Amino acid sequence: MNCPHAARDAASNGGAVVIDPMVQDLDGETARLRDAGPLARIELLGVPALTVTRHALARQLLVDPRLVKELDAWGLWQRGEVTHEWPLIGMIDAGRSMFTVDGAEHRRLRTKTSQALTPRRLEEIRPAIEEFTGELLDALAEQAEKSKDGVVDLKSVFAQPLPMRVVGMLMGVDEAEHPMLMKRYKAFFSMLTPEEERLALLAELDVFYAALVREKTARPTDDLTSALILAEEGGEPLTEEEVVGNLKAMVAAGHETTIGLILNAVRALLTHPDQLRKVLDGEVPWEAVIEETLRWDTPTTHLLMRFATEDIQVGDAVIAKGEGVVISYRAIGRDTEQHGTDADAFDITRPSPIRHMTFGHGPHICPGAALSRVEARIALPALFGRFPGLRAAVADDEIRKLPVMTQNDMAAFPVLLHG
Ligand code: STR
């Protein structure tokens, strides 16, 4: 690799937007990306890529079969200019699963998971999600009681454990393992984690998931992991590697992204009290809060990565064969061509339905979309119902993002439960 971790300025890299690993100014960076055009040049820790910053272009490229997930199609990887030393490689080289494969094989890997996550099937687990929510609201009250100033971290006590419990239940991961998993994923996503440590923790996770898959093979239960193992009549069963790949994709995606949805919605409502009033008065449905949060403050900032298998003409520009293409969902949510000149404003009264693209588009569209909506639809009204005086314990500009390049992660969200 040329100049791996050096943050070069725009002048020395042909005007590419350098993505800040410390995430010091997410709104500024989102605006710069949008201003850099529909297909912007970016630099990710010294590695050049293109990124899509417009809704319409993403809609087109996300169904283009010339863009593939297969890492071996990446020119920089073929030439050894990107290696496992690049801190973001784990976002792409995540094992064989529905996240990393295209075409007919992708359908084979994905079908069972998407069937298990339809709104109808999710009705069956709604009572369990409500129960987890109630328990975690109790935990919030307890923690606030214990702290001398009444301040409690809404992230670590509520928004983080809830999605972990839900995806854990769905996939059959024992509750005793949840703290271990949350700790490892936190380190995986953080740019401050030393590279050896990141590689070691991924290896440990692989050992853990492989053991779980073997256990479920020996003693299947009624979770999705067991369903993925069991051969379909007439169909080609998934290999152990494929089940492990899907399992880890589900756990990583299922808990990481929904934390952001819940926290960003609470933050947006607390900083827009007039809109919170409308929701609590029943004038605007919770669904509108959820969809507007998904558009305005996307849990995923950038999704890595697809590769061009041939030259692709895009307007006057060309995505050259072998180039890497990122999808910048946060910029896409703020696309003025799609959402109007006030795209930067949080407004739950926008004409419905809000056509955002936060769950992606095309064959890889998020299979967990309905699940995350159910979780947020339960968690948000329950939280504000139990603590109507909920407010932030720090000024909004004191809320820090974690040093995570691809995800929109708050470090913590200190709140007071009673206004
Ligand atoms: C994290 C590391 C891992 O072991 C497996 C995966 C595959 C699924 C990925 C996940 C990753 C990172 C977060 C992703 C998720 C799919 C959806 C989620 C990209 C690489 C989003 O942020 C949209």
Short mmCIF file of C-alpha atoms and ligand atoms in Angstrom, two decimals:
data_model
loop_
_atom_site.label_atom_id
_atom_site.label_comp_id
_atom_site.label_asym_id
_atom_site.label_seq_id
_atom_site.Cartn_x
_atom_site.Cartn_y
_atom_site.Cartn_z
CA MET A 1 0.00 0.00 0.00
CA ASN A 2 1.24 3.41 -0.96
CA CYS A 3 0.64 5.67 1.94
CA PRO A 4 -1.62 3.67 4.12
CA HIS A 5 -2.77 5.71 7.08
CA ALA A 6 -1.54 9.14 6.17
CA ALA A 7 -4.29 11.73 6.02
CA ARG A 8 -3.34 13.57 2.87
CA ASP A 9 -5.01 16.82 2.00
CA ALA A 10 -7.26 17.32 -0.98
CA ALA A 11 -4.56 19.09 -3.00
CA SER A 12 -2.32 16.01 -3.12
CA ASN A 13 -4.99 13.48 -4.02
CA GLY A 14 -6.73 15.09 -6.95
CA GLY A 15 -9.53 16.67 -4.93
CA ALA A 16 -10.81 13.53 -3.23
CA VAL A 17 -12.80 14.02 -0.03
CA VAL A 18 -10.71 12.54 2.77
CA ILE A 19 -13.01 10.66 5.14
CA ASP A 20 -12.10 11.52 8.73
CA PRO A 21 -11.51 8.39 10.83
CA MET A 22 -12.20 10.41 13.99
CA VAL A 23 -15.62 11.59 12.74
CA GLN A 24 -15.15 15.08 14.14
CA ASP A 25 -17.61 16.82 11.83
CA LEU A 26 -20.09 14.37 10.34
CA ASP A 27 -22.54 17.01 9.07
CA GLY A 28 -19.73 18.99 7.43
CA GLU A 29 -18.35 15.89 5.80
CA THR A 30 -21.78 14.83 4.55
CA ALA A 31 -22.24 18.28 2.97
CA ARG A 32 -18.77 18.15 1.37
CA LEU A 33 -19.54 14.77 -0.14
CA ARG A 34 -22.82 16.00 -1.54
CA ASP A 35 -21.04 19.04 -3.00
CA ALA A 36 -18.41 16.80 -4.59
CA GLY A 37 -21.04 15.47 -7.01
CA PRO A 38 -23.15 12.34 -7.58
CA LEU A 39 -20.09 10.14 -8.00
CA ALA A 40 -17.44 11.59 -5.69
CA ARG A 41 -13.79 10.66 -5.28
CA ILE A 42 -12.97 9.80 -1.69
CA GLU A 43 -10.02 8.55 0.29
CA LEU A 44 -10.45 5.98 3.07
CA LEU A 45 -7.28 5.76 5.18
CA GLY A 46 -5.08 6.30 2.15
CA VAL A 47 -7.14 4.09 -0.15
CA PRO A 48 -8.93 5.77 -3.09
CA ALA A 49 -12.52 4.91 -4.02
CA LEU A 50 -15.58 6.40 -5.64
CA THR A 51 -18.73 7.03 -3.69
CA VAL A 52 -22.35 7.52 -4.67
CA THR A 53 -23.94 10.56 -2.98
CA ARG A 54 -27.29 10.78 -4.83
CA HIS A 55 -30.50 8.84 -4.40
CA ALA A 56 -31.20 8.51 -8.14
CA LEU A 57 -27.71 7.30 -9.02
CA ALA A 58 -27.71 4.79 -6.15
CA ARG A 59 -31.04 3.42 -7.39
CA GLN A 60 -29.46 2.85 -10.76
CA LEU A 61 -26.10 1.43 -9.64
CA LEU A 62 -27.47 -0.85 -6.92
CA VAL A 63 -29.21 -2.95 -9.57
CA ASP A 64 -26.29 -2.88 -12.02
CA PRO A 65 -24.89 -6.44 -12.30
CA ARG A 66 -21.51 -5.04 -13.40
CA LEU A 67 -20.94 -3.93 -9.79
CA VAL A 68 -20.16 -6.93 -7.57
CA LYS A 69 -19.28 -7.64 -3.95
CA GLU A 70 -16.52 -10.11 -4.83
CA LEU A 71 -13.30 -8.75 -3.31
CA ASP A 72 -11.16 -10.38 -6.02
CA ALA A 73 -12.69 -7.97 -8.53
CA TRP A 74 -10.94 -5.02 -6.80
CA GLY A 75 -7.90 -3.79 -8.74
CA LEU A 76 -6.11 -2.48 -5.63
CA TRP A 77 -6.56 -5.89 -3.96
CA GLN A 78 -5.41 -7.82 -7.06
CA ARG A 79 -2.25 -5.72 -7.19
CA GLY A 80 -1.60 -6.12 -3.46
CA GLU A 81 -1.95 -2.38 -2.87
CA VAL A 82 -4.68 -3.10 -0.33
CA THR A 83 -4.01 -5.96 2.08
CA HIS A 84 -5.33 -7.25 5.40
CA GLU A 85 -3.35 -4.45 7.04
CA TRP A 86 -5.89 -1.90 5.85
CA PRO A 87 -8.13 -1.29 8.89
CA LEU A 88 -11.35 -1.33 6.84
CA ILE A 89 -10.77 -4.66 5.13
CA GLY A 90 -13.03 -6.44 7.66
CA MET A 91 -15.97 -4.45 6.28
CA ILE A 92 -15.50 -6.19 2.92
CA ASP A 93 -13.71 -9.48 3.58
CA ALA A 94 -16.34 -10.79 6.02
CA GLY A 95 -16.50 -14.44 4.92
CA ARG A 96 -18.84 -16.08 2.44
CA SER A 97 -22.41 -15.00 3.19
CA MET A 98 -25.41 -13.22 1.72
CA PHE A 99 -23.44 -9.99 2.35
CA THR A 100 -20.52 -10.90 0.09
CA VAL A 101 -21.99 -12.95 -2.80
CA ASP A 102 -24.12 -11.96 -5.84
CA GLY A 103 -26.44 -13.53 -8.37
CA ALA A 104 -28.09 -16.95 -8.03
CA GLU A 105 -25.75 -17.96 -5.18
CA HIS A 106 -26.79 -14.83 -3.33
CA ARG A 107 -30.47 -15.82 -3.58
CA ARG A 108 -29.59 -19.27 -2.29
CA LEU A 109 -27.77 -17.76 0.71
CA ARG A 110 -30.39 -15.15 1.52
CA THR A 111 -33.86 -16.65 0.98
CA LYS A 112 -34.36 -18.29 4.37
CA THR A 113 -33.21 -15.23 6.27
CA SER A 114 -35.48 -12.84 4.40
CA GLN A 115 -38.42 -15.24 4.81
CA ALA A 116 -37.83 -15.31 8.57
CA LEU A 117 -37.91 -11.51 8.75
CA THR A 118 -41.17 -10.62 7.01
CA PRO A 119 -43.57 -8.33 8.90
CA ARG A 120 -45.97 -11.28 9.36
CA ARG A 121 -43.32 -13.55 10.90
CA LEU A 122 -42.12 -10.69 13.09
CA GLU A 123 -45.54 -10.42 14.72
CA GLU A 124 -44.62 -13.66 16.52
CA ILE A 125 -41.69 -12.06 18.32
CA ARG A 126 -43.34 -8.72 19.08
CA PRO A 127 -44.30 -9.78 22.66
CA ALA A 128 -40.69 -10.76 23.38
CA ILE A 129 -39.42 -7.40 22.10
CA GLU A 130 -41.97 -5.64 24.33
CA GLU A 131 -40.80 -7.66 27.31
CA PHE A 132 -37.10 -6.85 26.67
CA THR A 133 -38.03 -3.19 26.32
CA GLY A 134 -39.86 -3.19 29.65
CA GLU A 135 -36.93 -4.82 31.42
CA LEU A 136 -34.47 -2.33 29.98
CA LEU A 137 -36.68 0.61 30.94
CA ASP A 138 -36.55 -0.75 34.51
CA ALA A 139 -32.78 -0.92 34.21
CA LEU A 140 -32.70 2.73 33.09
CA ALA A 141 -34.73 3.80 36.13
CA GLU A 142 -32.50 1.74 38.41
CA GLN A 143 -29.26 3.15 37.00
CA ALA A 144 -30.55 6.72 37.22
CA GLU A 145 -31.55 6.09 40.82
CA LYS A 146 -28.05 4.84 41.62
CA SER A 147 -26.14 7.71 40.00
CA LYS A 148 -25.81 10.75 42.22
CA ASP A 149 -26.86 13.31 39.61
CA GLY A 150 -29.60 11.16 38.05
CA VAL A 151 -27.72 10.94 34.73
CA VAL A 152 -27.83 7.66 32.84
CA ASP A 153 -26.37 6.62 29.46
CA LEU A 154 -29.26 5.81 27.14
CA LYS A 155 -26.88 4.00 24.80
CA SER A 156 -25.24 1.44 27.06
CA VAL A 157 -28.27 0.80 29.27
CA PHE A 158 -31.07 0.78 26.68
CA ALA A 159 -30.36 1.34 22.96
CA GLN A 160 -27.46 -1.11 22.78
CA PRO A 161 -28.73 -4.12 24.79
CA LEU A 162 -32.20 -4.09 23.18
CA PRO A 163 -31.19 -4.93 19.58
CA MET A 164 -28.56 -7.36 20.90
CA ARG A 165 -31.22 -9.27 22.84
CA VAL A 166 -33.58 -9.30 19.88
CA VAL A 167 -31.04 -10.54 17.34
CA GLY A 168 -29.60 -12.90 19.96
CA MET A 169 -33.01 -14.48 20.50
CA LEU A 170 -33.64 -14.72 16.77
CA MET A 171 -30.29 -16.39 16.04
CA GLY A 172 -30.11 -18.49 19.23
CA VAL A 173 -27.16 -16.74 20.89
CA ASP A 174 -27.17 -17.23 24.67
CA GLU A 175 -27.67 -14.06 26.71
CA ALA A 176 -24.49 -14.77 28.67
CA GLU A 177 -22.52 -14.11 25.46
CA HIS A 178 -24.07 -10.72 24.69
CA PRO A 179 -21.59 -8.57 26.67
CA MET A 180 -18.69 -10.39 24.98
CA LEU A 181 -20.20 -9.79 21.53
CA MET A 182 -20.95 -6.12 22.15
CA LYS A 183 -17.42 -5.54 23.43
CA ARG A 184 -15.84 -7.25 20.42
CA TYR A 185 -17.99 -5.42 17.84
CA LYS A 186 -17.25 -2.12 19.52
CA ALA A 187 -13.53 -2.82 19.10
CA PHE A 188 -14.04 -4.13 15.55
CA PHE A 189 -15.69 -0.92 14.33
CA SER A 190 -13.38 1.51 16.16
CA MET A 191 -10.52 3.01 14.16
CA LEU A 192 -8.49 3.27 17.38
CA THR A 193 -8.23 -0.51 17.72
CA PRO A 194 -4.73 -1.70 16.78
CA GLU A 195 -4.75 -3.84 13.65
CA GLU A 196 -3.41 -7.02 15.34
CA GLU A 197 -6.16 -6.73 17.92
CA ARG A 198 -8.83 -6.37 15.23
CA LEU A 199 -7.59 -9.46 13.37
CA ALA A 200 -7.41 -11.41 16.64
CA LEU A 201 -10.94 -10.51 17.69
CA LEU A 202 -12.34 -11.46 14.28
CA ALA A 203 -10.61 -14.84 14.61
CA GLU A 204 -12.09 -15.28 18.09
CA LEU A 205 -15.55 -14.43 16.79
CA ASP A 206 -15.15 -17.00 14.02
CA VAL A 207 -14.29 -19.66 16.60
CA PHE A 208 -17.30 -18.67 18.69
CA TYR A 209 -19.73 -18.72 15.73
CA ALA A 210 -18.35 -22.00 14.35
CA ALA A 211 -18.88 -23.63 17.77
CA LEU A 212 -22.42 -22.28 17.90
CA VAL A 213 -23.20 -23.64 14.44
CA ARG A 214 -21.85 -27.07 15.41
CA GLU A 215 -23.95 -27.06 18.55
CA LYS A 216 -27.09 -26.14 16.58
CA THR A 217 -26.27 -28.83 14.03
CA ALA A 218 -26.19 -31.43 16.81
CA ARG A 219 -29.23 -30.03 18.65
CA PRO A 220 -31.37 -27.82 16.40
CA THR A 221 -33.81 -25.49 18.15
CA ASP A 222 -36.40 -23.08 16.75
CA ASP A 223 -34.00 -20.23 15.97
CA LEU A 224 -32.91 -18.94 12.58
CA THR A 225 -29.40 -20.41 12.89
CA SER A 226 -30.93 -23.91 13.14
CA ALA A 227 -33.23 -23.14 10.20
CA LEU A 228 -30.22 -22.09 8.11
CA ILE A 229 -28.49 -25.39 8.87
CA LEU A 230 -31.42 -27.66 8.01
CA ALA A 231 -31.44 -28.74 4.38
CA GLU A 232 -34.32 -27.55 2.28
CA GLU A 233 -36.18 -30.36 0.55
CA GLY A 234 -34.59 -30.58 -2.88
CA GLY A 235 -32.53 -27.41 -2.27
CA GLU A 236 -28.78 -27.15 -1.88
CA PRO A 237 -28.06 -26.88 1.89
CA LEU A 238 -25.78 -24.11 3.12
CA THR A 239 -22.26 -25.14 4.08
CA GLU A 240 -20.98 -24.58 7.61
CA GLU A 241 -18.93 -21.63 6.34
CA GLU A 242 -22.05 -20.09 4.77
CA VAL A 243 -24.15 -20.52 7.91
CA VAL A 244 -21.36 -18.96 9.99
CA GLY A 245 -21.09 -16.08 7.50
CA ASN A 246 -24.83 -15.38 7.60
CA LEU A 247 -24.95 -15.71 11.38
CA LYS A 248 -22.19 -13.19 11.94
CA ALA A 249 -23.62 -10.81 9.36
CA MET A 250 -26.99 -10.96 11.13
CA VAL A 251 -25.55 -10.39 14.60
CA ALA A 252 -23.21 -7.59 13.51
CA ALA A 253 -25.82 -5.81 11.38
CA GLY A 254 -28.78 -6.55 13.66
CA HIS A 255 -27.34 -4.97 16.74
CA GLU A 256 -25.04 -2.26 15.38
CA THR A 257 -27.43 -0.42 13.07
CA THR A 258 -30.56 -0.46 15.27
CA ILE A 259 -28.66 1.20 18.14
CA GLY A 260 -28.17 4.16 15.82
CA LEU A 261 -31.80 4.25 14.73
CA ILE A 262 -33.09 4.36 18.31
CA LEU A 263 -30.53 6.88 19.61
CA ASN A 264 -30.74 9.18 16.59
CA ALA A 265 -34.54 9.26 16.81
CA VAL A 266 -34.47 10.16 20.52
CA ARG A 267 -31.84 12.83 19.90
CA ALA A 268 -33.75 14.33 16.98
CA LEU A 269 -36.98 14.49 19.00
CA LEU A 270 -35.29 16.04 22.04
CA THR A 271 -33.70 18.75 19.88
CA HIS A 272 -37.03 19.38 18.09
CA PRO A 273 -39.47 19.63 21.02
CA ASP A 274 -42.29 21.03 18.87
CA GLN A 275 -42.19 17.85 16.79
CA LEU A 276 -41.96 15.64 19.88
CA ARG A 277 -45.15 17.33 21.13
CA LYS A 278 -46.96 16.47 17.90
CA VAL A 279 -45.99 12.81 18.23
CA LEU A 280 -46.95 12.59 21.89
CA ASP A 281 -50.27 14.29 21.11
CA GLY A 282 -50.94 11.70 18.43
CA GLU A 283 -50.90 14.25 15.58
CA VAL A 284 -48.01 12.52 13.81
CA PRO A 285 -47.46 8.74 13.92
CA TRP A 286 -44.28 7.14 15.30
CA GLU A 287 -43.73 5.63 11.86
CA ALA A 288 -43.04 9.14 10.54
CA VAL A 289 -40.42 9.70 13.27
CA ILE A 290 -38.73 6.43 12.35
CA GLU A 291 -38.69 7.07 8.59
CA GLU A 292 -37.51 10.67 8.96
CA THR A 293 -34.74 9.59 11.34
CA LEU A 294 -33.67 6.91 8.88
CA ARG A 295 -33.43 9.54 6.14
CA TRP A 296 -31.93 12.41 8.11
CA ASP A 297 -29.42 10.66 10.37
CA THR A 298 -28.71 7.26 8.80
CA PRO A 299 -27.23 4.54 11.06
CA THR A 300 -24.88 3.59 8.23
CA THR A 301 -22.75 6.45 6.92
CA HIS A 302 -20.91 4.59 4.13
CA LEU A 303 -21.41 1.05 2.90
CA LEU A 304 -18.26 -0.68 1.64
CA MET A 305 -17.89 -1.80 -1.15
CA ARG A 306 -18.73 -2.94 -4.67
CA PHE A 307 -16.31 -3.40 -7.55
CA ALA A 308 -16.69 -2.75 -11.27
CA THR A 309 -16.22 -5.86 -13.43
CA GLU A 310 -16.01 -3.62 -16.52
CA ASP A 311 -15.96 0.10 -17.33
CA ILE A 312 -19.31 1.68 -16.40
CA GLN A 313 -20.30 4.97 -17.98
CA VAL A 314 -22.07 7.32 -15.53
CA GLY A 315 -22.99 10.59 -17.24
CA ASP A 316 -19.66 12.15 -18.21
CA ALA A 317 -17.70 9.99 -15.80
CA VAL A 318 -16.52 6.39 -15.97
CA ILE A 319 -16.20 3.88 -13.17
CA ALA A 320 -13.15 2.02 -14.43
CA LYS A 321 -12.98 -1.75 -14.33
CA GLY A 322 -11.58 -2.80 -10.94
CA GLU A 323 -12.51 0.42 -9.13
CA GLY A 324 -14.17 0.28 -5.71
CA VAL A 325 -17.56 1.96 -5.24
CA VAL A 326 -18.92 2.98 -1.84
CA ILE A 327 -22.53 4.01 -1.17
CA SER A 328 -22.69 7.06 1.11
CA TYR A 329 -26.12 6.61 2.65
CA ARG A 330 -25.92 9.66 4.88
CA ALA A 331 -25.28 11.96 1.92
CA ILE A 332 -28.02 10.17 -0.03
CA GLY A 333 -30.49 10.90 2.79
CA ARG A 334 -29.59 14.59 2.50
CA ASP A 335 -29.90 14.65 -1.30
CA THR A 336 -31.71 17.91 -2.20
CA GLU A 337 -32.66 16.53 -5.63
CA GLN A 338 -34.63 13.80 -3.87
CA HIS A 339 -35.83 15.51 -0.69
CA GLY A 340 -35.95 19.20 -1.60
CA THR A 341 -33.88 22.23 -0.63
CA ASP A 342 -34.70 21.64 3.05
CA ALA A 343 -33.15 18.15 3.01
CA ASP A 344 -30.91 19.12 5.94
CA ALA A 345 -33.93 19.82 8.16
CA PHE A 346 -35.45 17.15 10.40
CA ASP A 347 -39.17 17.30 9.69
CA ILE A 348 -41.53 14.48 10.58
CA THR A 349 -44.38 16.23 8.76
CA ARG A 350 -42.85 15.72 5.30
CA PRO A 351 -45.34 14.34 2.79
CA SER A 352 -45.54 10.60 3.27
CA PRO A 353 -44.25 8.17 2.42
CA ILE A 354 -40.71 9.53 2.68
CA ARG A 355 -38.83 7.75 -0.08
CA HIS A 356 -35.46 7.36 1.56
CA MET A 357 -32.95 4.67 0.59
CA THR A 358 -31.39 3.98 3.95
CA PHE A 359 -31.97 0.22 3.73
CA GLY A 360 -30.40 0.08 0.28
CA HIS A 361 -31.99 -1.04 -2.95
CA GLY A 362 -31.85 -4.04 -5.26
CA PRO A 363 -30.92 -7.63 -4.42
CA HIS A 364 -28.92 -6.73 -1.29
CA ILE A 365 -31.62 -4.48 0.22
CA CYS A 366 -31.52 -4.87 4.01
CA PRO A 367 -33.32 -8.10 4.99
CA GLY A 368 -33.65 -6.77 8.56
CA ALA A 369 -35.48 -3.56 7.63
CA ALA A 370 -38.85 -4.69 9.01
CA LEU A 371 -37.21 -6.00 12.18
CA SER A 372 -35.47 -2.70 12.92
CA ARG A 373 -38.73 -0.82 12.32
CA VAL A 374 -40.59 -3.08 14.75
CA GLU A 375 -37.86 -2.60 17.38
CA ALA A 376 -37.91 1.18 17.05
CA ARG A 377 -41.73 1.26 16.91
CA ILE A 378 -41.82 -0.56 20.26
CA ALA A 379 -38.84 1.11 21.96
CA LEU A 380 -39.54 4.78 21.20
CA PRO A 381 -43.14 5.12 22.43
CA ALA A 382 -42.35 2.91 25.44
CA LEU A 383 -39.40 5.13 26.39
CA PHE A 384 -41.30 8.42 26.07
CA GLY A 385 -44.40 6.85 27.64
CA ARG A 386 -42.51 5.78 30.74
CA PHE A 387 -40.36 8.93 31.00
CA PRO A 388 -42.37 11.84 29.57
CA GLY A 389 -39.85 14.30 31.01
CA LEU A 390 -36.86 12.65 29.30
CA ARG A 391 -34.18 15.14 28.31
CA ALA A 392 -30.53 15.24 27.29
CA ALA A 393 -28.10 15.73 30.18
CA VAL A 394 -25.52 17.50 27.98
CA ALA A 395 -25.70 20.18 25.32
CA ASP A 396 -26.29 18.69 21.87
CA ASP A 397 -22.87 19.78 20.57
CA GLU A 398 -21.21 17.85 23.39
CA ILE A 399 -22.49 14.53 22.08
CA ARG A 400 -19.48 12.78 20.55
CA LYS A 401 -19.28 10.26 17.73
CA LEU A 402 -17.09 7.20 18.08
CA PRO A 403 -14.10 6.95 15.73
CA VAL A 404 -16.00 4.66 13.36
CA MET A 405 -15.77 5.45 9.65
CA THR A 406 -18.68 3.49 8.21
CA GLN A 407 -21.27 3.64 11.00
CA ASN A 408 -22.94 6.64 12.65
CA ASP A 409 -22.16 5.79 16.26
CA MET A 410 -22.64 7.98 19.31
CA ALA A 411 -20.05 7.41 22.03
CA ALA A 412 -22.75 7.81 24.69
CA PHE A 413 -26.04 9.64 25.18
CA PRO A 414 -26.30 10.93 28.77
CA VAL A 415 -29.92 11.67 29.67
CA LEU A 416 -32.07 12.64 32.63
CA LEU A 417 -35.25 10.62 32.92
CA HIS A 418 -37.33 13.22 34.69
CA GLY A 419 -37.45 16.75 33.32
C1 STR B 1 -19.13 -6.74 10.19
C2 STR B 1 -18.10 -7.80 10.41
C3 STR B 1 -18.63 -9.17 10.21
O1 STR B 1 -18.19 -10.11 10.85
C4 STR B 1 -19.66 -9.34 9.26
C5 STR B 1 -20.24 -8.30 8.57
C6 STR B 1 -21.20 -8.56 7.49
C7 STR B 1 -22.43 -7.69 7.59
C8 STR B 1 -22.07 -6.22 7.72
C9 STR B 1 -21.16 -6.01 8.93
C10 STR B 1 -19.87 -6.85 8.83
C11 STR B 1 -20.89 -4.51 9.12
C12 STR B 1 -22.16 -3.67 9.20
C13 STR B 1 -23.03 -3.91 8.01
C14 STR B 1 -23.33 -5.40 7.92
C15 STR B 1 -24.44 -5.49 6.92
C16 STR B 1 -25.31 -4.30 7.22
C17 STR B 1 -24.49 -3.38 8.14
C18 STR B 1 -22.40 -3.35 6.75
C19 STR B 1 -18.96 -6.38 7.71
C20 STR B 1 -24.70 -1.93 7.79
O2 STR B 1 -24.10 -1.07 8.35
C21 STR B 1 -25.69 -1.58 6.75
#
